[in-house]
Amino acid sequence: MENDTKVVHMDLSAGKGRQVASELRAYWEALRMGRTVPARSDIDPRGIERALEYAFIIERVAPGMGRFRLAGMHLNDLMGMEVRGMPMTAMFEPAGRKKIAEATEACFTGPAIAELDLIADDGIGRPALKAKLLLLPLKSDLGDINRALGCLVAEGDSIGRTPRRFTVVDARITQIEQGKPTPAELPQPARPELAGFAEHAPRFGHAPRKPGVPNSVIPQAPRADAPAAPTTPEARRAMFRVVTNND
């Protein structure tokens, strides 16, 4: 009899969730370009290659409900099935669905960034799992904020028997400042004219004598009412004076 058992090797190491979430958020922040949120059409999978396995895009289909439009293999492995087209609440125990619905709605309507810490109940054939969930709002082609880029990363010894469903341990909602420009887009301040702590340029005719140099020929500082520059050799020599060191 043929053995249909499939062994899935996955990286469930500690700290993986924080790493993936940080990379995905940095990518999303780079796409903002001073806007409130980036557009769905801005997302390029090549920009998040290391996070693709854990990433997803959801669409708001009802208040507090997001449906998976795209999802990485990690989410499919956690559920033991294809999750595309499913509501995100399907990955949660009934006790945790209210909190995930509130975080999802805050992401769309805030708009806001939602970060959630999750756990999955352990049992026979199901080792303990903890997970990190991140939701980042996106605009649709029509300009509505009804999409979200996100990631879900589980950490533990193994996934075990599927499906694995989670409850919410902690949720952090960060409101996005409307239209805050990126630092590169801020206007550059005008350079002050020798104000504050700026150093004043030394006058041309008053440079200090160099130590150890007995004689220095120093041109005198031009005056504002000085006549036009001389043109004869005798006149030019008259414009210089010899400073002698009598020490």
Short mmCIF file of N, CA and C in Angstrom, two decimals, residues 58-178:
data_model
loop_
_atom_site.label_atom_id
_atom_site.label_comp_id
_atom_site.label_asym_id
_atom_site.label_seq_id
_atom_site.Cartn_x
_atom_site.Cartn_y
_atom_site.Cartn_z
N ILE A 58 -5.66 40.57 1.97
CA ILE A 58 -7.07 40.36 2.26
C ILE A 58 -7.88 41.52 1.69
N GLU A 59 -9.14 41.24 1.44
CA GLU A 59 -10.09 42.23 0.95
C GLU A 59 -11.22 42.38 1.97
N ARG A 60 -11.62 43.62 2.24
CA ARG A 60 -12.72 43.86 3.17
C ARG A 60 -14.04 43.54 2.47
N VAL A 61 -14.74 42.55 2.99
CA VAL A 61 -16.00 42.14 2.38
C VAL A 61 -17.20 42.50 3.25
N ALA A 62 -16.94 42.84 4.51
CA ALA A 62 -17.99 43.25 5.44
C ALA A 62 -17.29 43.90 6.62
N PRO A 63 -18.01 44.67 7.45
CA PRO A 63 -17.37 45.27 8.62
C PRO A 63 -16.70 44.20 9.49
N GLY A 64 -15.40 44.37 9.73
CA GLY A 64 -14.67 43.43 10.56
C GLY A 64 -14.31 42.12 9.90
N MET A 65 -14.56 41.98 8.62
CA MET A 65 -14.27 40.71 7.94
C MET A 65 -13.40 40.93 6.72
N GLY A 66 -12.27 40.24 6.69
CA GLY A 66 -11.37 40.27 5.54
C GLY A 66 -11.27 38.88 4.94
N ARG A 67 -11.31 38.80 3.62
CA ARG A 67 -11.22 37.52 2.92
C ARG A 67 -9.88 37.43 2.21
N PHE A 68 -9.25 36.26 2.31
CA PHE A 68 -7.96 36.06 1.66
C PHE A 68 -8.12 36.08 0.14
N ARG A 69 -7.38 36.98 -0.49
CA ARG A 69 -7.30 36.99 -1.95
C ARG A 69 -6.04 36.27 -2.42
N LEU A 70 -4.97 36.42 -1.67
CA LEU A 70 -3.70 35.72 -1.91
C LEU A 70 -3.15 35.30 -0.56
N ALA A 71 -2.46 34.18 -0.52
CA ALA A 71 -1.89 33.72 0.75
C ALA A 71 -0.69 32.83 0.47
N GLY A 72 0.34 32.97 1.32
CA GLY A 72 1.54 32.16 1.20
C GLY A 72 1.33 30.74 1.70
N MET A 73 2.29 29.88 1.38
CA MET A 73 2.18 28.46 1.71
C MET A 73 2.14 28.21 3.22
N HIS A 74 2.74 29.09 4.00
CA HIS A 74 2.75 28.89 5.44
C HIS A 74 1.33 28.88 6.01
N LEU A 75 0.48 29.75 5.49
CA LEU A 75 -0.91 29.79 5.97
C LEU A 75 -1.66 28.54 5.54
N ASN A 76 -1.41 28.07 4.31
CA ASN A 76 -2.05 26.83 3.85
C ASN A 76 -1.62 25.65 4.71
N ASP A 77 -0.34 25.61 5.08
CA ASP A 77 0.16 24.50 5.89
C ASP A 77 -0.44 24.52 7.30
N LEU A 78 -0.65 25.72 7.84
CA LEU A 78 -1.26 25.81 9.17
C LEU A 78 -2.69 25.30 9.18
N MET A 79 -3.42 25.53 8.08
CA MET A 79 -4.80 25.09 8.00
C MET A 79 -4.96 23.71 7.38
N GLY A 80 -3.90 23.25 6.70
CA GLY A 80 -3.99 21.96 6.02
C GLY A 80 -4.85 22.01 4.78
N MET A 81 -5.02 23.19 4.22
CA MET A 81 -5.87 23.36 3.03
C MET A 81 -5.56 24.72 2.41
N GLU A 82 -6.06 24.94 1.21
CA GLU A 82 -5.93 26.23 0.55
C GLU A 82 -6.83 27.25 1.25
N VAL A 83 -6.24 28.37 1.67
CA VAL A 83 -7.03 29.36 2.41
C VAL A 83 -7.54 30.50 1.51
N ARG A 84 -7.10 30.58 0.30
CA ARG A 84 -7.55 31.64 -0.58
C ARG A 84 -9.06 31.57 -0.76
N GLY A 85 -9.73 32.71 -0.57
CA GLY A 85 -11.18 32.78 -0.65
C GLY A 85 -11.86 32.61 0.70
N MET A 86 -11.10 32.18 1.72
CA MET A 86 -11.68 31.99 3.05
C MET A 86 -11.61 33.29 3.85
N PRO A 87 -12.54 33.50 4.79
CA PRO A 87 -12.40 34.65 5.69
C PRO A 87 -11.24 34.43 6.65
N MET A 88 -10.56 35.50 7.01
CA MET A 88 -9.41 35.37 7.90
C MET A 88 -9.81 34.83 9.26
N THR A 89 -11.04 35.08 9.67
CA THR A 89 -11.51 34.57 10.97
C THR A 89 -11.54 33.05 11.02
N ALA A 90 -11.48 32.37 9.87
CA ALA A 90 -11.47 30.90 9.86
C ALA A 90 -10.20 30.35 10.50
N MET A 91 -9.15 31.16 10.60
CA MET A 91 -7.92 30.71 11.21
C MET A 91 -7.90 30.93 12.72
N PHE A 92 -9.06 31.32 13.29
CA PHE A 92 -9.12 31.65 14.71
C PHE A 92 -10.20 30.85 15.41
N GLU A 93 -9.93 30.56 16.68
CA GLU A 93 -10.94 29.92 17.52
C GLU A 93 -12.10 30.89 17.73
N PRO A 94 -13.31 30.38 17.97
CA PRO A 94 -14.45 31.28 18.18
C PRO A 94 -14.20 32.36 19.22
N ALA A 95 -13.44 32.03 20.28
CA ALA A 95 -13.18 33.01 21.33
C ALA A 95 -12.29 34.16 20.86
N GLY A 96 -11.53 33.95 19.78
CA GLY A 96 -10.62 35.00 19.32
C GLY A 96 -11.13 35.77 18.12
N ARG A 97 -12.29 35.40 17.60
CA ARG A 97 -12.76 36.04 16.36
C ARG A 97 -13.24 37.47 16.56
N LYS A 98 -13.73 37.81 17.72
CA LYS A 98 -14.17 39.19 17.96
C LYS A 98 -12.98 40.14 17.92
N LYS A 99 -11.88 39.74 18.58
CA LYS A 99 -10.70 40.61 18.62
C LYS A 99 -10.08 40.76 17.24
N ILE A 100 -10.02 39.68 16.47
CA ILE A 100 -9.43 39.80 15.14
C ILE A 100 -10.31 40.63 14.24
N ALA A 101 -11.64 40.55 14.43
CA ALA A 101 -12.56 41.38 13.64
C ALA A 101 -12.38 42.86 13.97
N GLU A 102 -12.20 43.17 15.25
CA GLU A 102 -11.99 44.56 15.66
C GLU A 102 -10.68 45.11 15.10
N ALA A 103 -9.61 44.30 15.13
CA ALA A 103 -8.32 44.74 14.61
C ALA A 103 -8.39 44.93 13.10
N THR A 104 -9.08 44.04 12.40
CA THR A 104 -9.21 44.13 10.95
C THR A 104 -9.98 45.39 10.57
N GLU A 105 -11.06 45.68 11.28
CA GLU A 105 -11.85 46.87 10.97
C GLU A 105 -11.06 48.14 11.27
N ALA A 106 -10.28 48.14 12.34
CA ALA A 106 -9.45 49.31 12.66
C ALA A 106 -8.42 49.56 11.57
N CYS A 107 -7.89 48.49 11.00
CA CYS A 107 -6.91 48.60 9.92
C CYS A 107 -7.52 49.32 8.72
N PHE A 108 -8.74 48.94 8.35
CA PHE A 108 -9.38 49.51 7.17
C PHE A 108 -9.92 50.93 7.41
N THR A 109 -10.53 51.16 8.55
CA THR A 109 -11.23 52.42 8.78
C THR A 109 -10.36 53.48 9.42
N GLY A 110 -9.28 53.10 10.09
CA GLY A 110 -8.43 54.09 10.76
C GLY A 110 -7.90 55.17 9.84
N PRO A 111 -7.12 54.86 8.80
CA PRO A 111 -6.48 53.55 8.70
C PRO A 111 -5.43 53.39 9.78
N ALA A 112 -5.09 52.13 10.05
CA ALA A 112 -4.17 51.85 11.14
C ALA A 112 -3.37 50.59 10.83
N ILE A 113 -2.25 50.47 11.51
CA ILE A 113 -1.44 49.25 11.46
C ILE A 113 -1.82 48.40 12.66
N ALA A 114 -2.11 47.14 12.42
CA ALA A 114 -2.50 46.22 13.49
C ALA A 114 -1.43 45.14 13.65
N GLU A 115 -0.96 44.98 14.88
CA GLU A 115 0.00 43.94 15.22
C GLU A 115 -0.61 43.08 16.33
N LEU A 116 -0.65 41.78 16.12
CA LEU A 116 -1.29 40.89 17.10
C LEU A 116 -0.37 39.73 17.44
N ASP A 117 -0.35 39.39 18.73
CA ASP A 117 0.35 38.20 19.20
C ASP A 117 -0.69 37.10 19.41
N LEU A 118 -0.41 35.92 18.88
CA LEU A 118 -1.37 34.82 18.88
C LEU A 118 -0.77 33.57 19.53
N ILE A 119 -1.66 32.69 19.98
CA ILE A 119 -1.25 31.35 20.42
C ILE A 119 -2.26 30.34 19.88
N ALA A 120 -1.79 29.12 19.70
CA ALA A 120 -2.67 28.01 19.30
C ALA A 120 -2.70 27.00 20.43
N ASP A 121 -3.89 26.52 20.76
CA ASP A 121 -4.01 25.53 21.83
C ASP A 121 -3.26 24.26 21.46
N ASP A 122 -2.56 23.68 22.44
CA ASP A 122 -1.84 22.43 22.19
C ASP A 122 -2.69 21.25 22.63
N GLY A 123 -2.30 20.10 22.17
CA GLY A 123 -3.03 18.88 22.48
C GLY A 123 -2.32 17.69 21.85
N ILE A 124 -3.00 16.57 21.76
CA ILE A 124 -2.41 15.36 21.19
C ILE A 124 -2.08 15.61 19.72
N GLY A 125 -0.82 15.46 19.38
CA GLY A 125 -0.39 15.68 18.00
C GLY A 125 -0.34 17.13 17.59
N ARG A 126 -0.54 18.01 18.54
CA ARG A 126 -0.53 19.44 18.25
C ARG A 126 0.34 20.17 19.26
N PRO A 127 1.62 20.35 18.93
CA PRO A 127 2.52 21.05 19.86
C PRO A 127 2.13 22.52 19.99
N ALA A 128 2.60 23.13 21.06
CA ALA A 128 2.29 24.54 21.30
C ALA A 128 2.86 25.41 20.19
N LEU A 129 2.09 26.39 19.78
CA LEU A 129 2.51 27.35 18.77
C LEU A 129 2.19 28.75 19.25
N LYS A 130 3.07 29.67 18.95
CA LYS A 130 2.75 31.08 19.07
C LYS A 130 2.96 31.71 17.70
N ALA A 131 2.33 32.83 17.45
CA ALA A 131 2.40 33.43 16.12
C ALA A 131 2.30 34.94 16.21
N LYS A 132 2.78 35.59 15.16
CA LYS A 132 2.69 37.04 15.04
C LYS A 132 1.91 37.36 13.77
N LEU A 133 0.95 38.27 13.90
CA LEU A 133 0.13 38.70 12.77
C LEU A 133 0.31 40.20 12.57
N LEU A 134 0.49 40.62 11.33
CA LEU A 134 0.64 42.03 10.99
C LEU A 134 -0.32 42.38 9.87
N LEU A 135 -1.02 43.51 10.00
CA LEU A 135 -1.95 43.99 8.98
C LEU A 135 -1.58 45.42 8.59
N LEU A 136 -1.40 45.66 7.28
CA LEU A 136 -1.00 46.96 6.76
C LEU A 136 -2.00 47.38 5.68
N PRO A 137 -2.72 48.49 5.85
CA PRO A 137 -3.79 48.85 4.91
C PRO A 137 -3.26 49.26 3.53
N LEU A 138 -4.10 49.02 2.52
CA LEU A 138 -3.80 49.37 1.13
C LEU A 138 -5.04 49.99 0.49
N LYS A 139 -4.80 50.82 -0.54
CA LYS A 139 -5.89 51.37 -1.32
C LYS A 139 -6.16 50.49 -2.54
N SER A 140 -7.42 50.40 -2.90
CA SER A 140 -7.78 49.70 -4.14
C SER A 140 -7.56 50.64 -5.32
N ASP A 141 -7.80 50.14 -6.51
CA ASP A 141 -7.66 50.97 -7.71
C ASP A 141 -8.65 52.12 -7.72
N LEU A 142 -9.76 52.00 -6.96
CA LEU A 142 -10.76 53.06 -6.89
C LEU A 142 -10.48 54.08 -5.79
N GLY A 143 -9.42 53.83 -5.01
CA GLY A 143 -9.04 54.77 -3.96
C GLY A 143 -9.58 54.44 -2.59
N ASP A 144 -10.40 53.39 -2.47
CA ASP A 144 -10.92 53.00 -1.16
C ASP A 144 -9.88 52.16 -0.42
N ILE A 145 -9.83 52.32 0.90
CA ILE A 145 -8.94 51.49 1.71
C ILE A 145 -9.71 50.23 2.09
N ASN A 146 -9.67 49.25 1.21
CA ASN A 146 -10.39 47.99 1.45
C ASN A 146 -9.53 46.78 1.14
N ARG A 147 -8.22 46.97 1.14
CA ARG A 147 -7.26 45.87 1.01
C ARG A 147 -6.25 46.00 2.14
N ALA A 148 -5.60 44.91 2.46
CA ALA A 148 -4.53 44.94 3.46
C ALA A 148 -3.48 43.91 3.11
N LEU A 149 -2.23 44.35 3.23
CA LEU A 149 -1.09 43.45 3.11
C LEU A 149 -0.74 42.98 4.51
N GLY A 150 -0.45 41.70 4.66
CA GLY A 150 -0.14 41.21 5.99
C GLY A 150 0.74 39.99 5.97
N CYS A 151 1.08 39.53 7.16
CA CYS A 151 1.82 38.28 7.30
C CYS A 151 1.39 37.60 8.60
N LEU A 152 1.47 36.29 8.59
CA LEU A 152 1.21 35.49 9.78
C LEU A 152 2.33 34.46 9.87
N VAL A 153 3.07 34.49 10.97
CA VAL A 153 4.23 33.62 11.14
C VAL A 153 4.09 32.86 12.45
N ALA A 154 4.04 31.54 12.37
CA ALA A 154 3.95 30.69 13.56
C ALA A 154 5.34 30.24 13.99
N GLU A 155 5.54 30.09 15.30
CA GLU A 155 6.80 29.64 15.86
C GLU A 155 6.53 28.50 16.84
N GLY A 156 7.37 27.46 16.77
CA GLY A 156 7.21 26.31 17.65
C GLY A 156 8.03 25.15 17.14
N ASP A 157 7.82 23.97 17.74
CA ASP A 157 8.56 22.78 17.33
C ASP A 157 8.11 22.29 15.96
N SER A 158 6.82 22.24 15.73
CA SER A 158 6.27 21.82 14.44
C SER A 158 4.80 22.22 14.40
N ILE A 159 4.22 22.14 13.21
CA ILE A 159 2.80 22.49 13.09
C ILE A 159 1.92 21.41 13.69
N GLY A 160 2.27 20.16 13.48
CA GLY A 160 1.46 19.06 14.00
C GLY A 160 0.20 18.86 13.18
N ARG A 161 -0.81 18.28 13.82
CA ARG A 161 -2.07 18.01 13.13
C ARG A 161 -2.78 19.31 12.79
N THR A 162 -3.30 19.34 11.61
CA THR A 162 -4.01 20.54 11.14
C THR A 162 -5.53 20.26 11.12
N PRO A 163 -6.33 21.30 11.14
CA PRO A 163 -5.97 22.72 11.11
C PRO A 163 -5.55 23.24 12.47
N ARG A 164 -4.67 24.29 12.46
CA ARG A 164 -4.28 24.97 13.68
C ARG A 164 -4.96 26.32 13.70
N ARG A 165 -5.71 26.56 14.75
CA ARG A 165 -6.42 27.83 14.89
C ARG A 165 -5.92 28.56 16.12
N PHE A 166 -6.03 29.89 16.09
CA PHE A 166 -5.38 30.73 17.09
C PHE A 166 -6.37 31.54 17.90
N THR A 167 -5.89 32.03 19.04
CA THR A 167 -6.58 33.04 19.83
C THR A 167 -5.64 34.23 19.98
N VAL A 168 -6.21 35.39 20.29
CA VAL A 168 -5.43 36.63 20.37
C VAL A 168 -4.97 36.85 21.81
N VAL A 169 -3.66 37.01 21.97
CA VAL A 169 -3.09 37.30 23.29
C VAL A 169 -2.96 38.80 23.50
N ASP A 170 -2.53 39.51 22.46
CA ASP A 170 -2.33 40.95 22.58
C ASP A 170 -2.53 41.58 21.21
N ALA A 171 -3.08 42.79 21.20
CA ALA A 171 -3.30 43.52 19.95
C ALA A 171 -2.85 44.96 20.13
N ARG A 172 -2.07 45.45 19.16
CA ARG A 172 -1.57 46.82 19.19
C ARG A 172 -2.00 47.51 17.90
N ILE A 173 -2.73 48.60 18.05
CA ILE A 173 -3.26 49.35 16.90
C ILE A 173 -2.54 50.70 16.85
N THR A 174 -1.92 50.98 15.73
CA THR A 174 -1.18 52.24 15.54
C THR A 174 -1.87 53.04 14.45
N GLN A 175 -2.45 54.18 14.83
CA GLN A 175 -3.11 55.04 13.85
C GLN A 175 -2.07 55.66 12.92
N ILE A 176 -2.41 55.75 11.64
CA ILE A 176 -1.50 56.31 10.65
C ILE A 176 -1.80 57.80 10.52
N GLU A 177 -0.75 58.62 10.58
CA GLU A 177 -0.93 60.06 10.45
C GLU A 177 -1.26 60.38 9.00
N GLN A 178 -2.37 61.07 8.82
CA GLN A 178 -2.89 61.35 7.49
C GLN A 178 -1.90 62.18 6.68
#
